[in-house]
Tab-separated table of C-alpha atoms (C1' of nucleotides) in Angstrom:
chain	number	residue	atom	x	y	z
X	1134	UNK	CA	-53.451	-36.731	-41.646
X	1135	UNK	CA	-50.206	-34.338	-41.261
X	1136	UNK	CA	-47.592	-35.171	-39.169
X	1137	UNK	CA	-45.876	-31.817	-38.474
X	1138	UNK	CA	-44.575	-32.140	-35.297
X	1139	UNK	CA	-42.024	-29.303	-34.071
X	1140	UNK	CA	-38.977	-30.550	-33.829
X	1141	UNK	CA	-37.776	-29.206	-30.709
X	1142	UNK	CA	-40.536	-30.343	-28.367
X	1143	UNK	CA	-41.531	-34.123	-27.397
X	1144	UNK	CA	-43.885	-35.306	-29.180
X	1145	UNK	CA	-46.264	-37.329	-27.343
X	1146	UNK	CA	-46.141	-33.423	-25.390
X	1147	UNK	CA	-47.690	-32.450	-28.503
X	1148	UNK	CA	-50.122	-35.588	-29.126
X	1149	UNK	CA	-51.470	-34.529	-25.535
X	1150	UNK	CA	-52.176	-30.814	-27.100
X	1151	UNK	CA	-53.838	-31.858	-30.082
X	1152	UNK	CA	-56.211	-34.293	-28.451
X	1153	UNK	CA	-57.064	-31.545	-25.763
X	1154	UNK	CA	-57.784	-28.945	-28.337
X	1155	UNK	CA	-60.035	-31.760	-30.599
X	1156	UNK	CA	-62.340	-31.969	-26.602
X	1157	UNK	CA	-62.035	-28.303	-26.410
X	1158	UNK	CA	-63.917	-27.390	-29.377
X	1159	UNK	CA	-65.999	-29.635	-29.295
X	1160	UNK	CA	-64.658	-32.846	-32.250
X	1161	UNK	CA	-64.073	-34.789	-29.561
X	1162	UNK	CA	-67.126	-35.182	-27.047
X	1163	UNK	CA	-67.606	-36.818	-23.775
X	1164	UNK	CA	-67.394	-40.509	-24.131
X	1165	UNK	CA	-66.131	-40.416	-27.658
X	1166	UNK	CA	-63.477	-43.385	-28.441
X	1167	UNK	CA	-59.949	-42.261	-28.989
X	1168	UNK	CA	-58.112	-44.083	-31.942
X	1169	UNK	CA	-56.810	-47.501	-30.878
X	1170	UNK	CA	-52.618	-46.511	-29.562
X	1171	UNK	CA	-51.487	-48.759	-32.139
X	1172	UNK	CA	-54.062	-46.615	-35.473
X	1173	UNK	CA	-52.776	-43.403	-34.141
X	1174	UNK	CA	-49.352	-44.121	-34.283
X	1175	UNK	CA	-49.826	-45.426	-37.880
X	1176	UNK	CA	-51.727	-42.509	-38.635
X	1177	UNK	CA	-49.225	-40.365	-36.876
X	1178	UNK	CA	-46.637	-42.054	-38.161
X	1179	UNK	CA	-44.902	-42.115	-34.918
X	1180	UNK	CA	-44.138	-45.158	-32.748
X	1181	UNK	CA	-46.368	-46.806	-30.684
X	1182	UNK	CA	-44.796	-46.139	-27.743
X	1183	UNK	CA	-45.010	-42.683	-27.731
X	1184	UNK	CA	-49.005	-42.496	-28.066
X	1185	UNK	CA	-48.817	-44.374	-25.183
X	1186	UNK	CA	-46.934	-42.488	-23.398
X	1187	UNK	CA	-49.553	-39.275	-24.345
X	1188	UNK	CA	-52.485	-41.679	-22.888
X	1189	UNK	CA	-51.104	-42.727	-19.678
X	1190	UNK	CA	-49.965	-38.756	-19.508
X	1191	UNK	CA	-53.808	-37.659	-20.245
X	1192	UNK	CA	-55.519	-40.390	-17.993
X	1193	UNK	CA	-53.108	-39.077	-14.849
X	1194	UNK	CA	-54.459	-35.512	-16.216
X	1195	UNK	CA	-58.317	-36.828	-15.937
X	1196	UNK	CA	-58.936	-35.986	-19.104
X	1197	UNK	CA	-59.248	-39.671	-20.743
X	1198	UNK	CA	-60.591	-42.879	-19.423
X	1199	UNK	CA	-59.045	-46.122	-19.970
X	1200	UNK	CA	-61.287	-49.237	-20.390
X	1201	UNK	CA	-58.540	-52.360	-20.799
X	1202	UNK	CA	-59.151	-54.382	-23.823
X	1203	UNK	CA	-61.744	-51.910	-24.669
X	1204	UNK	CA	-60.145	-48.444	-25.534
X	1205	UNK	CA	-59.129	-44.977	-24.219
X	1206	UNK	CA	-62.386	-42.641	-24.260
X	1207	UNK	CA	-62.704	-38.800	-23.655
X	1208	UNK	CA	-63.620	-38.841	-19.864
X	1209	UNK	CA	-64.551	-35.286	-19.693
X	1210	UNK	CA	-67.913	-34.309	-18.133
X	1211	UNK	CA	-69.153	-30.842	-19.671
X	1212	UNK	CA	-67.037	-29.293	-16.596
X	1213	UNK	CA	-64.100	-30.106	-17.343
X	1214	UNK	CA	-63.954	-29.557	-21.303
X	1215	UNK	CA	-65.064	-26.004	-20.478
X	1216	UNK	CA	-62.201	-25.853	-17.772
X	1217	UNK	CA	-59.531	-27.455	-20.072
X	1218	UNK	CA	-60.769	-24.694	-22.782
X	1219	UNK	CA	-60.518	-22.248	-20.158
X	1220	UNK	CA	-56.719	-23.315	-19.403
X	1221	UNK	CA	-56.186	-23.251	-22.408
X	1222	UNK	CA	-56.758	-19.695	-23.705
X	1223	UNK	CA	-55.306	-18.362	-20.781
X	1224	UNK	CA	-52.029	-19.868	-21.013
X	1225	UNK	CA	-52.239	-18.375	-24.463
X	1226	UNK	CA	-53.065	-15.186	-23.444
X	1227	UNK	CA	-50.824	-15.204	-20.907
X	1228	UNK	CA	-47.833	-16.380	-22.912
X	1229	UNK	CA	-48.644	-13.865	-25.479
X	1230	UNK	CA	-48.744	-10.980	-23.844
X	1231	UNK	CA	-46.086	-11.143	-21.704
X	1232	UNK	CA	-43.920	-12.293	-24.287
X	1233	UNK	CA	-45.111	-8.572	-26.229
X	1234	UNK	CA	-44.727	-6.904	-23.486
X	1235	UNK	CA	-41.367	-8.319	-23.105
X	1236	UNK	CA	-40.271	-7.010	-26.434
X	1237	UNK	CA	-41.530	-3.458	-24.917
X	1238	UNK	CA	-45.134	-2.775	-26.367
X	1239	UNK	CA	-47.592	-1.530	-24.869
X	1240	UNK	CA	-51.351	-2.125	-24.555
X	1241	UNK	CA	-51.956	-0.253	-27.834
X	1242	UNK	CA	-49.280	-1.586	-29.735
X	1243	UNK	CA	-50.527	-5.360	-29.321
X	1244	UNK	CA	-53.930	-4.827	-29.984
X	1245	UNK	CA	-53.490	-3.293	-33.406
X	1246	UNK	CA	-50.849	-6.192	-34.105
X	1247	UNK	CA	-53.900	-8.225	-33.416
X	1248	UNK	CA	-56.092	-6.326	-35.196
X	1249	UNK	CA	-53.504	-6.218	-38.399
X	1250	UNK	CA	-53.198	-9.856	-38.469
X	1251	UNK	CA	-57.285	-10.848	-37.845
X	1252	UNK	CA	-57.594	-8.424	-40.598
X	1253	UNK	CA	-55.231	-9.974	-42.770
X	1254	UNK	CA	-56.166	-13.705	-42.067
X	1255	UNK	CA	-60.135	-12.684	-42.505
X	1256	UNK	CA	-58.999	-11.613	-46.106
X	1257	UNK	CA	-56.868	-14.732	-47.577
X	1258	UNK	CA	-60.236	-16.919	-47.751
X	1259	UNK	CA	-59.882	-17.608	-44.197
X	1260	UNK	CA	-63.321	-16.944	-43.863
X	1261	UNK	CA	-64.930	-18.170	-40.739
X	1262	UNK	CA	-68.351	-18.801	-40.062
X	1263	UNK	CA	-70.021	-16.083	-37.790
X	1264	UNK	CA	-71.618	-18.609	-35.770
E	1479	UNK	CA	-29.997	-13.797	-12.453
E	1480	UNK	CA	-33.004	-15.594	-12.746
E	1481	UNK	CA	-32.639	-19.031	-13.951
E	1482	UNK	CA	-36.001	-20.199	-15.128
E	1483	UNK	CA	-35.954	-22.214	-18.436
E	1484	UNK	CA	-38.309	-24.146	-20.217
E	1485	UNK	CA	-37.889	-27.817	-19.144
E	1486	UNK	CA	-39.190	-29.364	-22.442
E	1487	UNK	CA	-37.334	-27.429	-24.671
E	1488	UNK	CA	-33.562	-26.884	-25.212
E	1489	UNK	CA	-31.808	-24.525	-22.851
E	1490	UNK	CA	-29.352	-22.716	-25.904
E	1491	UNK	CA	-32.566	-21.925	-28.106
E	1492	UNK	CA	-34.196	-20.066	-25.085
E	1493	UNK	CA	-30.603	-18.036	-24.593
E	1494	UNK	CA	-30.718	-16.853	-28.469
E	1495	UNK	CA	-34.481	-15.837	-27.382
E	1496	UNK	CA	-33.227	-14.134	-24.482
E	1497	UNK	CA	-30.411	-12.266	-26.180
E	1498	UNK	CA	-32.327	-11.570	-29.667
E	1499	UNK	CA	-35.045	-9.864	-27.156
E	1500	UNK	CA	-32.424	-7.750	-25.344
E	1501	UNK	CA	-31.226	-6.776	-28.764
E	1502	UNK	CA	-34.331	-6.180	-30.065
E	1503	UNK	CA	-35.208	-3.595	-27.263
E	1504	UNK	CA	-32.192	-1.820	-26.916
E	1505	UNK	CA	-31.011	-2.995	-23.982
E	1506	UNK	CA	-27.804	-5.348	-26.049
E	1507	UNK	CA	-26.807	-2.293	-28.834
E	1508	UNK	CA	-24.730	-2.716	-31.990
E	1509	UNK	CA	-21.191	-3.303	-30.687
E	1510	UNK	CA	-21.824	-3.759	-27.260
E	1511	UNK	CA	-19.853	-6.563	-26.136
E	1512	UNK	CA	-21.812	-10.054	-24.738
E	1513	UNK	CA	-20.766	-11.836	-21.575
E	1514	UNK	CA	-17.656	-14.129	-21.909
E	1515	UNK	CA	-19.259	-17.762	-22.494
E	1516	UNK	CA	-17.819	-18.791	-18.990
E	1517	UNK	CA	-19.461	-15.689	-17.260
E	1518	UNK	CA	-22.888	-16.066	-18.857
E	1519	UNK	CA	-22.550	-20.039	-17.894
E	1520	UNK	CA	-21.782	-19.109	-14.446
E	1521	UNK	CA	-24.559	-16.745	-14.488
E	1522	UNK	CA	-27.412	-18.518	-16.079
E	1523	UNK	CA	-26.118	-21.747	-14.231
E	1524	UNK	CA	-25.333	-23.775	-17.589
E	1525	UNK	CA	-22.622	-25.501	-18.494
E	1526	UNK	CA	-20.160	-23.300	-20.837
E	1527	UNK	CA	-20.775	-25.808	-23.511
E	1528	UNK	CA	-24.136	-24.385	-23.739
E	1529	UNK	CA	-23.405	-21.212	-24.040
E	1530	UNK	CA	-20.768	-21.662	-27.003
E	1531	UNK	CA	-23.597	-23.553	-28.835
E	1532	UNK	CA	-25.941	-20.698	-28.365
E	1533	UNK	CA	-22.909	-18.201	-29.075
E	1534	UNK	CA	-21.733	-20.245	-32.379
E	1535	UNK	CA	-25.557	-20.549	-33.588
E	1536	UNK	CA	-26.003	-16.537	-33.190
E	1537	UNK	CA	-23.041	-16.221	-35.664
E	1538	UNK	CA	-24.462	-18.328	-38.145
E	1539	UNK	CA	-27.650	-16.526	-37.668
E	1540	UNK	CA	-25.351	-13.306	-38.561
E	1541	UNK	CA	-26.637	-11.556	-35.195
E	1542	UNK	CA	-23.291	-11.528	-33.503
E	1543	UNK	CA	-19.512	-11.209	-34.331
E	1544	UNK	CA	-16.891	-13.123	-32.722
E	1545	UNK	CA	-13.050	-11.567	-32.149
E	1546	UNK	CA	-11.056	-14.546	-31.393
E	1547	UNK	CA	-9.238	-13.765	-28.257
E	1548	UNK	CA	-11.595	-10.476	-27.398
E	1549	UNK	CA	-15.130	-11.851	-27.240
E	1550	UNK	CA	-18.734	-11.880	-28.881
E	1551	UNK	CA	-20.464	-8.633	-29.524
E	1552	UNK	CA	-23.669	-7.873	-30.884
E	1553	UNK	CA	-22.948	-7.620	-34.923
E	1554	UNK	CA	-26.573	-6.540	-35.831
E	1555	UNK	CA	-26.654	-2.966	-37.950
E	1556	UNK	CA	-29.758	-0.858	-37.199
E	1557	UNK	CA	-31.590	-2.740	-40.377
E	1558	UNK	CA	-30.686	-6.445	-38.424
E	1559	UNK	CA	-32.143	-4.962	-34.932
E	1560	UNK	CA	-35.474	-3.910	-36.664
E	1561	UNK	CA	-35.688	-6.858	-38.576
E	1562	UNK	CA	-35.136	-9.315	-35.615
E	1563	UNK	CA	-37.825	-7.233	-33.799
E	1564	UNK	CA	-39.902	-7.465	-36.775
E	1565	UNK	CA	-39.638	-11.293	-37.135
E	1566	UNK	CA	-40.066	-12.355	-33.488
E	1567	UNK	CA	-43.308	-10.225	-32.994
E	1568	UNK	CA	-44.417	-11.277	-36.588
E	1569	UNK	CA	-43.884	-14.925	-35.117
E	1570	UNK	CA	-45.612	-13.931	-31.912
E	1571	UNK	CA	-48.649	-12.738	-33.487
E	1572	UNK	CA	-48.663	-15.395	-35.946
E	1573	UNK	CA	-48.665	-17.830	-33.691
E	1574	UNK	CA	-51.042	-17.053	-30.989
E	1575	UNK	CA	-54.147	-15.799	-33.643
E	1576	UNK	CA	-53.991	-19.312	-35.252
E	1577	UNK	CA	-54.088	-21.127	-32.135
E	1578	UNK	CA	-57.043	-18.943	-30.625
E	1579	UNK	CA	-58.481	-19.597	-34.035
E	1580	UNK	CA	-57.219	-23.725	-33.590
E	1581	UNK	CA	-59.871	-23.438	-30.594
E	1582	UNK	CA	-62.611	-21.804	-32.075
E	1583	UNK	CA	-62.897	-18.454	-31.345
E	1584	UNK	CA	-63.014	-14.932	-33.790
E	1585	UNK	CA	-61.709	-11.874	-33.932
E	1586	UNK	CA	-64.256	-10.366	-31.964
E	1587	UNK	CA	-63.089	-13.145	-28.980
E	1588	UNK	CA	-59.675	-12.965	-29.256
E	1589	UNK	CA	-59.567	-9.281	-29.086
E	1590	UNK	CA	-61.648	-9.274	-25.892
E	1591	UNK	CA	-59.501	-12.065	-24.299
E	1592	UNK	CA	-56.174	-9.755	-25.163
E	1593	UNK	CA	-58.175	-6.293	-23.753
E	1594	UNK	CA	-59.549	-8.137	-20.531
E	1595	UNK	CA	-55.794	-9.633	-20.297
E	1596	UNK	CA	-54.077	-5.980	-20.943
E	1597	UNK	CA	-56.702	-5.044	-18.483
E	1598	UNK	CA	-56.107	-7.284	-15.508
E	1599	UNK	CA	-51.911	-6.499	-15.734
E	1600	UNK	CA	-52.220	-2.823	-15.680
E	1601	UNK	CA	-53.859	-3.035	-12.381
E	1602	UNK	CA	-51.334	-5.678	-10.576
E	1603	UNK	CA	-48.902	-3.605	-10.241
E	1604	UNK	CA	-47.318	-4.501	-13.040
E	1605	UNK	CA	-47.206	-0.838	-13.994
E	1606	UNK	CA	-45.247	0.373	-16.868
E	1607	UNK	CA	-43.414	3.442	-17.448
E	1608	UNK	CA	-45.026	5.251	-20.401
E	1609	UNK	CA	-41.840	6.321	-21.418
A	1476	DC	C1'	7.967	-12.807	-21.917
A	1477	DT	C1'	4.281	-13.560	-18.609
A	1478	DT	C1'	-0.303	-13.398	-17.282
A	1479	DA	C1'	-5.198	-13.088	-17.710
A	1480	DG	C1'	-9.207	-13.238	-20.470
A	1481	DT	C1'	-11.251	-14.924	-24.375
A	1482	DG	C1'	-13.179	-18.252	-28.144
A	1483	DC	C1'	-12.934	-22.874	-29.506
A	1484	DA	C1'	-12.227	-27.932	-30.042
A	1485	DC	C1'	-12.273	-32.297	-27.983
A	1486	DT	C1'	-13.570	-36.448	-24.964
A	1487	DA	C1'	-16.629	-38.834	-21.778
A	1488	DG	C1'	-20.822	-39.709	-19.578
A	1489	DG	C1'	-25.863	-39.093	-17.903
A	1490	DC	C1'	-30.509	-38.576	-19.178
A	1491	DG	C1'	-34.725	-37.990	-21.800
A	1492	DC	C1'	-37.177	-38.766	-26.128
A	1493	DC	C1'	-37.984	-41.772	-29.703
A	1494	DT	C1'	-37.898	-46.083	-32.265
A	1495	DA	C1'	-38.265	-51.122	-32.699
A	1496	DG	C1'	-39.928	-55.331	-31.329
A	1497	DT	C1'	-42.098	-58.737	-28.238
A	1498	DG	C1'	-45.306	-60.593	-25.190
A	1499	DC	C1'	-49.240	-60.661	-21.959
A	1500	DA	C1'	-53.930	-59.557	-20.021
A	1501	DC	C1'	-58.362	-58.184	-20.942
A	1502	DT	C1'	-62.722	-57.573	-23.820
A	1503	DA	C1'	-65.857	-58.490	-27.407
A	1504	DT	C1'	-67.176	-61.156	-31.280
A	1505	DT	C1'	-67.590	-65.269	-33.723
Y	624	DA	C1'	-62.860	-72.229	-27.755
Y	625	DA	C1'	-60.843	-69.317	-31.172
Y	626	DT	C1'	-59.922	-64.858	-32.989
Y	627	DA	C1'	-59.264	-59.980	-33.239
Y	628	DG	C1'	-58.728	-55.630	-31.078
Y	629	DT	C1'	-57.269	-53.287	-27.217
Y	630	DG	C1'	-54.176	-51.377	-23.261
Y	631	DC	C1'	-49.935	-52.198	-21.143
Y	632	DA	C1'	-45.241	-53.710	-19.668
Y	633	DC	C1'	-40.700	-54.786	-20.909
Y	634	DT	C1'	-36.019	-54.762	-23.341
Y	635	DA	C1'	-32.656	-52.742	-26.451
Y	636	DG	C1'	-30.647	-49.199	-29.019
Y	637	DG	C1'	-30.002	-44.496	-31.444
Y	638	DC	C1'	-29.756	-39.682	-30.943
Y	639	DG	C1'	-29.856	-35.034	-29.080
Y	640	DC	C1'	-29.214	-32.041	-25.095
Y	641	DC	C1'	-26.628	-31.174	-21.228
Y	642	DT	C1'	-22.833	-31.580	-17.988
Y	643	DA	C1'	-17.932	-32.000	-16.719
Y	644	DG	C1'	-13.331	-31.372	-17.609
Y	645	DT	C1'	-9.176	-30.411	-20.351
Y	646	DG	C1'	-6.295	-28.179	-23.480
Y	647	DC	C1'	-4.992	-24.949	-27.188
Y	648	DA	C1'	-4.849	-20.510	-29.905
Y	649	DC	C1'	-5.438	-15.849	-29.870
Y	650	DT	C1'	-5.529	-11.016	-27.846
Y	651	DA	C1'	-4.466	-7.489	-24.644
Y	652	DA	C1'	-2.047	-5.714	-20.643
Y	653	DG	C1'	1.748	-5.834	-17.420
DNA sequence: CTTAGTGCACTAGGCGCCTAGTGCACTATT
DNA sequence: AATAGTGCACTAGGCGCCTAGTGCACTAAG
């Protein structure tokens, strides 16, 4: 697995992210086992300590349940993946266009950015399945 | 002043945002002169440390020019201005189309997200001078 | 020359993030 | 009972960011 982490951010911070994008669309499901805090550090290749942190952080969130001497499993009911999805996109919404608009474009302006860069992603093989 | 900065990520990286947006828009020009390092600490309650940091990484960056004894103005030619505006919304864009795309959605989605978004903030008020 | 304003270098300490290592409690399997 | 896998707590240390404070060099104005 990759390991890019950015460097100015904590990473369990980002740990907590990843995980809560993998129940958001859907690789990680309700009840699914979490690797073991001691694999995804290896895998990670990031202490232990710090995908423990991410776990206790997540369980306090709801989103994870913690069976001792069993494992960490994705708690979410169907509610709340679709409400941490929800969160999600509009924090990145949110962030995005205020940060535009910030820089002084208007409604026009960002959507053809958008537009530019959709239409330049869909070309470099990029391709994604139309559902 | 407001004060707000991102907890969970360093406070001199978010002042070269802040300043690289001002120049960016036109409100910090080419020769305009910066706040003192003490002022802007007292300001932006931060330590003048800080400040310097942020002030001696925007040299290095090539974005300002420092007059021993006079102060720290804003270096950047026209060219530098557009291509600091360029970069950050290239970054922007970049950024926030792979992580709709990290959660699933297409271009048809994201643009609808960024309309109803664009949408909602021209009716709270947050009205904006069309120039 | 004196004074004020500036950039800049330096020391010292607090705090959070991360690493490293150890040990214990609990569960499931054998 | 023994073993392996798990979560969890604890200690110790390194490092970066931030604060606090001081002093020096340079520039401009009086």
């Amino acid at each position: 697995m990759k390991v890019e982490f950015d460097q100015s951010r904590p990473i369990y911070l980002q740990i907590i992210e990843d995980i809560k994008r993998q129940i958001a669309t859907g690789v990680l499901k309700p009840g699914d086992k979490l690797p073991s805090q001691r694999d995804l550090a290896v895998q990670l290749q990031v202490n232990a300590n710090t995908v423990q942190r991410a776990y206790r952080e997540m369980e306090l969130l709801g989103i994870v349940e913690t069976l001792r001497g069993q494992g960490t499993f994705v708690r979410a009911e169907r509610s709340i993946v679709e409400e941490t999805r929800g969160d999600m996109v509009s924090t990145l919404v949110e962030e995005f266009v205020t940060a535009m608009q910030a820089l002084g474009y208007d409604a026009e302006a960002i959507l053809l950015h958008v537009r530019q860069k959709l239409a330049d992603t869909a070309g470099n093989g990029g391709e994604r399945n139309g559902k």
